[in-house]
PDB file of C-alpha atoms in Angstrom:
ATOM      1  CA  MET A   1       0.000   0.000   0.000  1.00 52.00           C
ATOM      2  CA  ARG A   2       2.851   2.384   0.813  1.00 54.00           C
ATOM      3  CA  ALA A   3       4.474   1.693  -2.545  1.00 50.00           C
ATOM      4  CA  PHE A   4       1.146   2.370  -4.248  1.00 47.00           C
ATOM      5  CA  ASN A   5       0.750   5.684  -2.406  1.00 50.00           C
ATOM      6  CA  ARG A   6       4.306   6.723  -3.335  1.00 50.00           C
ATOM      7  CA  HIS A   7       3.615   5.811  -6.956  1.00 47.00           C
ATOM      8  CA  LEU A   8       0.321   7.694  -6.879  1.00 47.00           C
ATOM      9  CA  LYS A   9       2.002  10.775  -5.409  1.00 54.00           C
ATOM     10  CA  PHE A  10       4.653  10.584  -8.129  1.00 46.00           C
ATOM     11  CA  VAL A  11       1.997  10.345 -10.847  1.00 50.00           C
ATOM     12  CA  LEU A  12       0.044  13.257  -9.370  1.00 51.00           C
ATOM     13  CA  THR A  13       3.188  15.368  -9.021  1.00 51.00           C
ATOM     14  CA  ALA A  14       4.266  14.539 -12.568  1.00 48.00           C
ATOM     15  CA  SER A  15       0.823  15.465 -13.872  1.00 53.00           C
ATOM     16  CA  ALA A  16       0.874  18.697 -11.914  1.00 49.00           C
ATOM     17  CA  ALA A  17       4.305  19.580 -13.268  1.00 44.00           C
ATOM     18  CA  ALA A  18       3.043  18.896 -16.760  1.00 48.00           C
ATOM     19  CA  LEU A  19       0.312  21.480 -16.217  1.00 45.00           C
ATOM     20  CA  PHE A  20       2.781  24.282 -16.616  1.00 42.00           C
ATOM     21  CA  LEU A  21       5.794  22.656 -18.265  1.00 39.00           C
ATOM     22  CA  THR A  22       4.148  21.177 -21.336  1.00 44.00           C
ATOM     23  CA  VAL A  23       4.694  22.864 -24.653  1.00 39.00           C
ATOM     24  CA  PRO A  24       1.314  23.317 -26.330  1.00 42.00           C
ATOM     25  CA  THR A  25       0.682  21.028 -29.281  1.00 42.00           C
ATOM     26  CA  VAL A  26      -1.475  21.573 -32.322  1.00 43.00           C
ATOM     27  CA  GLY A  27      -5.078  20.549 -31.701  1.00 48.00           C
ATOM     28  CA  ARG A  28      -4.851  20.778 -27.916  1.00 44.00           C
ATOM     29  CA  ALA A  29      -3.595  24.242 -27.318  1.00 48.00           C
ATOM     30  CA  ASP A  30      -3.482  27.030 -29.816  1.00 73.00           C
ATOM     31  CA  ASP A  31      -2.388  30.613 -29.402  1.00 86.00           C
ATOM     32  CA  SER A  32      -5.652  31.637 -27.758  1.00 92.00           C
ATOM     33  CA  VAL A  33      -5.363  28.895 -25.107  1.00 93.00           C
ATOM     34  CA  THR A  34      -1.767  29.876 -24.408  1.00 92.00           C
ATOM     35  CA  ARG A  35      -2.773  33.528 -24.134  1.00 95.00           C
ATOM     36  CA  LEU A  36      -5.693  32.689 -21.841  1.00 96.00           C
ATOM     37  CA  LEU A  37      -3.569  30.477 -19.594  1.00 95.00           C
ATOM     38  CA  ASP A  38      -0.928  33.198 -19.370  1.00 94.00           C
ATOM     39  CA  GLY A  39      -3.638  35.695 -18.414  1.00 95.00           C
ATOM     40  CA  LEU A  40      -5.089  33.320 -15.852  1.00 95.00           C
ATOM     41  CA  GLY A  41      -1.884  33.478 -13.848  1.00 93.00           C
ATOM     42  CA  GLN A  42      -2.184  37.250 -13.457  1.00 94.00           C
ATOM     43  CA  ALA A  43      -5.958  37.726 -13.354  1.00 95.00           C
ATOM     44  CA  GLU A  44      -8.042  39.059 -10.510  1.00 94.00           C
ATOM     45  CA  PRO A  45     -10.833  36.669  -9.404  1.00 94.00           C
ATOM     46  CA  ALA A  46     -13.618  38.128 -11.590  1.00 95.00           C
ATOM     47  CA  GLU A  47     -11.432  38.181 -14.691  1.00 97.00           C
ATOM     48  CA  ALA A  48     -10.089  34.712 -13.856  1.00 97.00           C
ATOM     49  CA  LYS A  49     -13.649  33.327 -13.811  1.00 97.00           C
ATOM     50  CA  GLN A  50     -14.234  34.763 -17.291  1.00 97.00           C
ATOM     51  CA  ILE A  51     -10.978  33.233 -18.551  1.00 97.00           C
ATOM     52  CA  GLU A  52     -11.978  29.909 -16.993  1.00 97.00           C
ATOM     53  CA  ARG A  53     -15.302  30.012 -18.885  1.00 97.00           C
ATOM     54  CA  GLU A  54     -13.504  30.804 -22.160  1.00 97.00           C
ATOM     55  CA  LEU A  55     -11.098  27.900 -21.664  1.00 97.00           C
ATOM     56  CA  GLU A  56     -13.984  25.584 -20.813  1.00 96.00           C
ATOM     57  CA  LEU A  57     -15.702  26.566 -24.072  1.00 96.00           C
ATOM     58  CA  ILE A  58     -12.546  25.923 -26.080  1.00 96.00           C
ATOM     59  CA  TRP A  59     -11.839  22.614 -24.357  1.00 96.00           C
ATOM     60  CA  SER A  60     -15.469  21.541 -24.913  1.00 96.00           C
ATOM     61  CA  ARG A  61     -15.106  21.657 -28.703  1.00 96.00           C
ATOM     62  CA  SER A  62     -14.157  18.278 -30.099  1.00 95.00           C
ATOM     63  CA  GLY A  63     -14.223  19.302 -33.745  1.00 94.00           C
ATOM     64  CA  SER A  64     -17.223  17.054 -34.402  1.00 96.00           C
ATOM     65  CA  SER A  65     -20.821  18.132 -33.925  1.00 96.00           C
ATOM     66  CA  SER A  66     -21.796  14.529 -33.082  1.00 97.00           C
ATOM     67  CA  MET A  67     -19.154  14.290 -30.356  1.00 97.00           C
ATOM     68  CA  ASP A  68     -20.107  17.723 -29.032  1.00 97.00           C
ATOM     69  CA  LEU A  69     -23.717  16.501 -28.813  1.00 98.00           C
ATOM     70  CA  LEU A  70     -22.655  13.452 -26.782  1.00 98.00           C
ATOM     71  CA  LEU A  71     -20.686  15.728 -24.446  1.00 98.00           C
ATOM     72  CA  ARG A  72     -23.699  18.005 -24.035  1.00 98.00           C
ATOM     73  CA  LYS A  73     -25.998  15.026 -23.348  1.00 98.00           C
ATOM     74  CA  GLY A  74     -23.518  13.708 -20.796  1.00 98.00           C
ATOM     75  CA  ARG A  75     -23.310  17.063 -19.044  1.00 98.00           C
ATOM     76  CA  ASP A  76     -27.092  17.456 -19.093  1.00 98.00           C
ATOM     77  CA  ALA A  77     -27.574  14.002 -17.562  1.00 98.00           C
ATOM     78  CA  LEU A  78     -24.976  14.760 -14.902  1.00 98.00           C
ATOM     79  CA  GLN A  79     -26.602  18.092 -14.050  1.00 98.00           C
ATOM     80  CA  GLY A  80     -29.995  16.372 -14.061  1.00 98.00           C
ATOM     81  CA  GLY A  81     -28.852  13.977 -11.359  1.00 98.00           C
ATOM     82  CA  ASP A  82     -28.409  10.908 -13.561  1.00 98.00           C
ATOM     83  CA  PRO A  83     -24.699  10.047 -13.477  1.00 98.00           C
ATOM     84  CA  GLN A  84     -25.338   6.562 -14.897  1.00 98.00           C
ATOM     85  CA  ALA A  85     -26.903   8.043 -18.051  1.00 98.00           C
ATOM     86  CA  ALA A  86     -24.044  10.547 -18.214  1.00 98.00           C
ATOM     87  CA  ILE A  87     -21.551   7.679 -18.160  1.00 99.00           C
ATOM     88  CA  GLY A  88     -23.411   6.062 -21.064  1.00 98.00           C
ATOM     89  CA  HIS A  89     -23.225   9.179 -23.239  1.00 98.00           C
ATOM     90  CA  LEU A  90     -19.652   9.969 -22.261  1.00 98.00           C
ATOM     91  CA  SER A  91     -18.474   6.395 -22.783  1.00 98.00           C
ATOM     92  CA  ALA A  92     -19.897   6.537 -26.311  1.00 98.00           C
ATOM     93  CA  LEU A  93     -18.053   9.828 -26.807  1.00 98.00           C
ATOM     94  CA  ILE A  94     -14.785   8.348 -25.521  1.00 98.00           C
ATOM     95  CA  ASP A  95     -15.201   5.258 -27.723  1.00 98.00           C
ATOM     96  CA  HIS A  96     -15.437   7.478 -30.814  1.00 98.00           C
ATOM     97  CA  ALA A  97     -13.093  10.292 -29.736  1.00 98.00           C
ATOM     98  CA  PRO A  98     -10.559   8.838 -27.286  1.00 98.00           C
ATOM     99  CA  ASP A  99      -8.238  11.836 -27.687  1.00 97.00           C
ATOM    100  CA  PHE A 100     -10.867  14.333 -26.501  1.00 98.00           C
ATOM    101  CA  ALA A 101      -9.825  15.177 -22.936  1.00 98.00           C
ATOM    102  CA  GLU A 102     -13.079  16.832 -21.906  1.00 98.00           C
ATOM    103  CA  GLY A 103     -15.017  13.600 -22.375  1.00 98.00           C
ATOM    104  CA  TRP A 104     -12.716  11.867 -19.896  1.00 99.00           C
ATOM    105  CA  HIS A 105     -12.910  14.814 -17.487  1.00 98.00           C
ATOM    106  CA  ILE A 106     -16.703  14.958 -17.390  1.00 98.00           C
ATOM    107  CA  ARG A 107     -17.065  11.169 -17.195  1.00 99.00           C
ATOM    108  CA  ALA A 108     -14.751  11.271 -14.159  1.00 99.00           C
ATOM    109  CA  SER A 109     -17.267  13.613 -12.513  1.00 98.00           C
ATOM    110  CA  ALA A 110     -20.031  11.074 -13.107  1.00 98.00           C
ATOM    111  CA  PHE A 111     -17.935   8.254 -11.649  1.00 98.00           C
ATOM    112  CA  TYR A 112     -17.100  10.478  -8.679  1.00 97.00           C
ATOM    113  CA  GLN A 113     -20.805  11.095  -8.013  1.00 97.00           C
ATOM    114  CA  LEU A 114     -21.326   7.329  -7.959  1.00 98.00           C
ATOM    115  CA  GLU A 115     -18.349   7.012  -5.583  1.00 96.00           C
ATOM    116  CA  GLU A 116     -16.491   4.899  -8.131  1.00 98.00           C
ATOM    117  CA  PHE A 117     -13.242   6.587  -7.188  1.00 97.00           C
ATOM    118  CA  GLY A 118     -10.914   4.233  -9.052  1.00 97.00           C
ATOM    119  CA  GLN A 119     -12.720   4.885 -12.332  1.00 98.00           C
ATOM    120  CA  ALA A 120     -12.837   8.620 -11.626  1.00 98.00           C
ATOM    121  CA  GLN A 121      -9.111   8.690 -10.935  1.00 98.00           C
ATOM    122  CA  SER A 122      -8.342   6.732 -14.100  1.00 98.00           C
ATOM    123  CA  ASP A 123     -10.422   9.117 -16.224  1.00 98.00           C
ATOM    124  CA  LEU A 124      -8.843  12.195 -14.636  1.00 98.00           C
ATOM    125  CA  MET A 125      -5.376  10.812 -15.299  1.00 97.00           C
ATOM    126  CA  GLN A 126      -6.332  10.201 -18.937  1.00 98.00           C
ATOM    127  CA  ALA A 127      -7.751  13.722 -19.260  1.00 98.00           C
ATOM    128  CA  LEU A 128      -4.488  15.135 -17.902  1.00 97.00           C
ATOM    129  CA  ALA A 129      -2.414  12.920 -20.192  1.00 97.00           C
ATOM    130  CA  LEU A 130      -4.343  14.338 -23.151  1.00 97.00           C
ATOM    131  CA  ASN A 131      -4.451  17.934 -21.886  1.00 95.00           C
ATOM    132  CA  PRO A 132      -1.874  18.574 -19.148  1.00 94.00           C
ATOM    133  CA  GLN A 133      -3.057  22.189 -18.919  1.00 93.00           C
ATOM    134  CA  HIS A 134      -6.565  21.152 -17.817  1.00 96.00           C
ATOM    135  CA  PHE A 135      -6.552  22.710 -14.347  1.00 97.00           C
ATOM    136  CA  GLN A 136     -10.104  21.556 -13.610  1.00 97.00           C
ATOM    137  CA  ALA A 137      -9.109  17.922 -14.169  1.00 98.00           C
ATOM    138  CA  ALA A 138      -6.067  18.533 -11.952  1.00 98.00           C
ATOM    139  CA  PHE A 139      -8.345  20.066  -9.318  1.00 98.00           C
ATOM    140  CA  GLY A 140     -10.677  17.071  -9.568  1.00 98.00           C
ATOM    141  CA  LEU A 141      -7.746  14.731  -9.053  1.00 98.00           C
ATOM    142  CA  ALA A 142      -6.569  16.710  -6.010  1.00 98.00           C
ATOM    143  CA  ALA A 143     -10.095  16.640  -4.543  1.00 97.00           C
ATOM    144  CA  LEU A 144     -10.269  12.899  -5.175  1.00 97.00           C
ATOM    145  CA  MET A 145      -6.934  12.411  -3.419  1.00 97.00           C
ATOM    146  CA  GLU A 146      -8.289  14.351  -0.432  1.00 97.00           C
ATOM    147  CA  GLN A 147     -11.554  12.381  -0.434  1.00 95.00           C
ATOM    148  CA  THR A 148      -9.635   9.104  -0.342  1.00 95.00           C
ATOM    149  CA  GLY A 149      -7.246  10.196   2.413  1.00 96.00           C
ATOM    150  CA  ARG A 150      -4.142  10.889   0.326  1.00 96.00           C
ATOM    151  CA  ILE A 151      -3.484  14.218   1.999  1.00 97.00           C
ATOM    152  CA  ASP A 152       0.070  14.873   0.759  1.00 96.00           C
ATOM    153  CA  ALA A 153      -0.903  14.146  -2.848  1.00 97.00           C
ATOM    154  CA  ALA A 154      -4.038  16.283  -2.520  1.00 98.00           C
ATOM    155  CA  TYR A 155      -2.059  19.178  -1.059  1.00 98.00           C
ATOM    156  CA  ASP A 156       0.492  18.962  -3.886  1.00 97.00           C
ATOM    157  CA  GLY A 157      -2.344  18.842  -6.410  1.00 97.00           C
ATOM    158  CA  TYR A 158      -4.046  21.939  -5.030  1.00 98.00           C
ATOM    159  CA  ARG A 159      -0.717  23.789  -5.095  1.00 97.00           C
ATOM    160  CA  ALA A 160      -0.164  22.731  -8.708  1.00 95.00           C
ATOM    161  CA  VAL A 161      -3.577  24.102  -9.701  1.00 97.00           C
ATOM    162  CA  LEU A 162      -2.777  27.378  -7.935  1.00 97.00           C
ATOM    163  CA  SER A 163       0.529  27.667  -9.790  1.00 95.00           C
ATOM    164  CA  VAL A 164      -1.505  27.985 -12.998  1.00 94.00           C
ATOM    165  CA  TYR A 165      -4.710  29.551 -11.635  1.00 97.00           C
ATOM    166  CA  PRO A 166      -3.876  31.481  -8.437  1.00 97.00           C
ATOM    167  CA  ALA A 167      -7.463  32.747  -8.051  1.00 97.00           C
ATOM    168  CA  HIS A 168      -9.014  29.236  -8.022  1.00 97.00           C
ATOM    169  CA  GLU A 169     -11.020  29.567  -4.803  1.00 96.00           C
ATOM    170  CA  GLN A 170     -11.676  25.860  -4.261  1.00 97.00           C
ATOM    171  CA  ALA A 171      -7.987  25.018  -4.716  1.00 98.00           C
ATOM    172  CA  GLN A 172      -7.073  27.818  -2.290  1.00 98.00           C
ATOM    173  CA  ALA A 173      -9.516  26.407   0.252  1.00 98.00           C
ATOM    174  CA  GLY A 174      -8.169  22.886  -0.250  1.00 98.00           C
ATOM    175  CA  ARG A 175      -4.579  24.006   0.158  1.00 98.00           C
ATOM    176  CA  ASP A 176      -5.405  26.017   3.270  1.00 97.00           C
ATOM    177  CA  ARG A 177      -7.484  23.190   4.751  1.00 97.00           C
ATOM    178  CA  LEU A 178      -4.698  20.634   4.267  1.00 97.00           C
ATOM    179  CA  ALA A 179      -1.672  22.810   5.089  1.00 96.00           C
ATOM    180  CA  PRO A 180      -1.823  22.069   8.841  1.00 96.00           C
ATOM    181  CA  LEU A 181      -1.884  18.333   8.080  1.00 95.00           C
ATOM    182  CA  VAL A 182       1.136  18.324   5.772  1.00 92.00           C
ATOM    183  CA  SER A 183       4.590  18.430   7.291  1.00 74.00           C
ATOM    184  CA  GLY A 184       6.806  21.166   5.898  1.00 68.00           C
ATOM    185  CA  SER A 185       3.952  22.868   4.059  1.00 62.00           C
ATOM    186  CA  ASP A 186       4.266  26.445   2.978  1.00 63.00           C
ATOM    187  CA  THR A 187       1.007  28.040   1.961  1.00 59.00           C
TER     188      THR A 187
END
């Protein structure tokens, strides 16, 4: 179990580092994403929320109207309180567009609601592998680590999110909540 936790912390730390060390690639991050992410690091909270919404819109475009429809149906089912239906739509999306990070990210939310934490973690890791700049997937992974008692990994994850998006209120709260529990922490 200890070896697993060390491995998990390594994977989380590596994913977090990739959030801000990855060179954007064609199809995943264009000039507008780079510009928005750069602005996110300097933005005041209200402006940061607007940038977050713009990034979410960009990251929600698969390039296929059919895949976008499956994503929308998955989100609607999730918001409507039916995570099982959401998983159905999002699994179909992932089957047809496995390189579309947002499908993995949103399906992880559905698995999380069903308390299928292993599946949620796997999907979040895949979303981050496809889009290492996806701070919401990184936040979800940090929250999952906290939920499952992996405090050091969760703390590191929240700090990684804040290195990209300093105004992320939930990541700030997570970092501050866990700081007293982590030895050698510096908030």
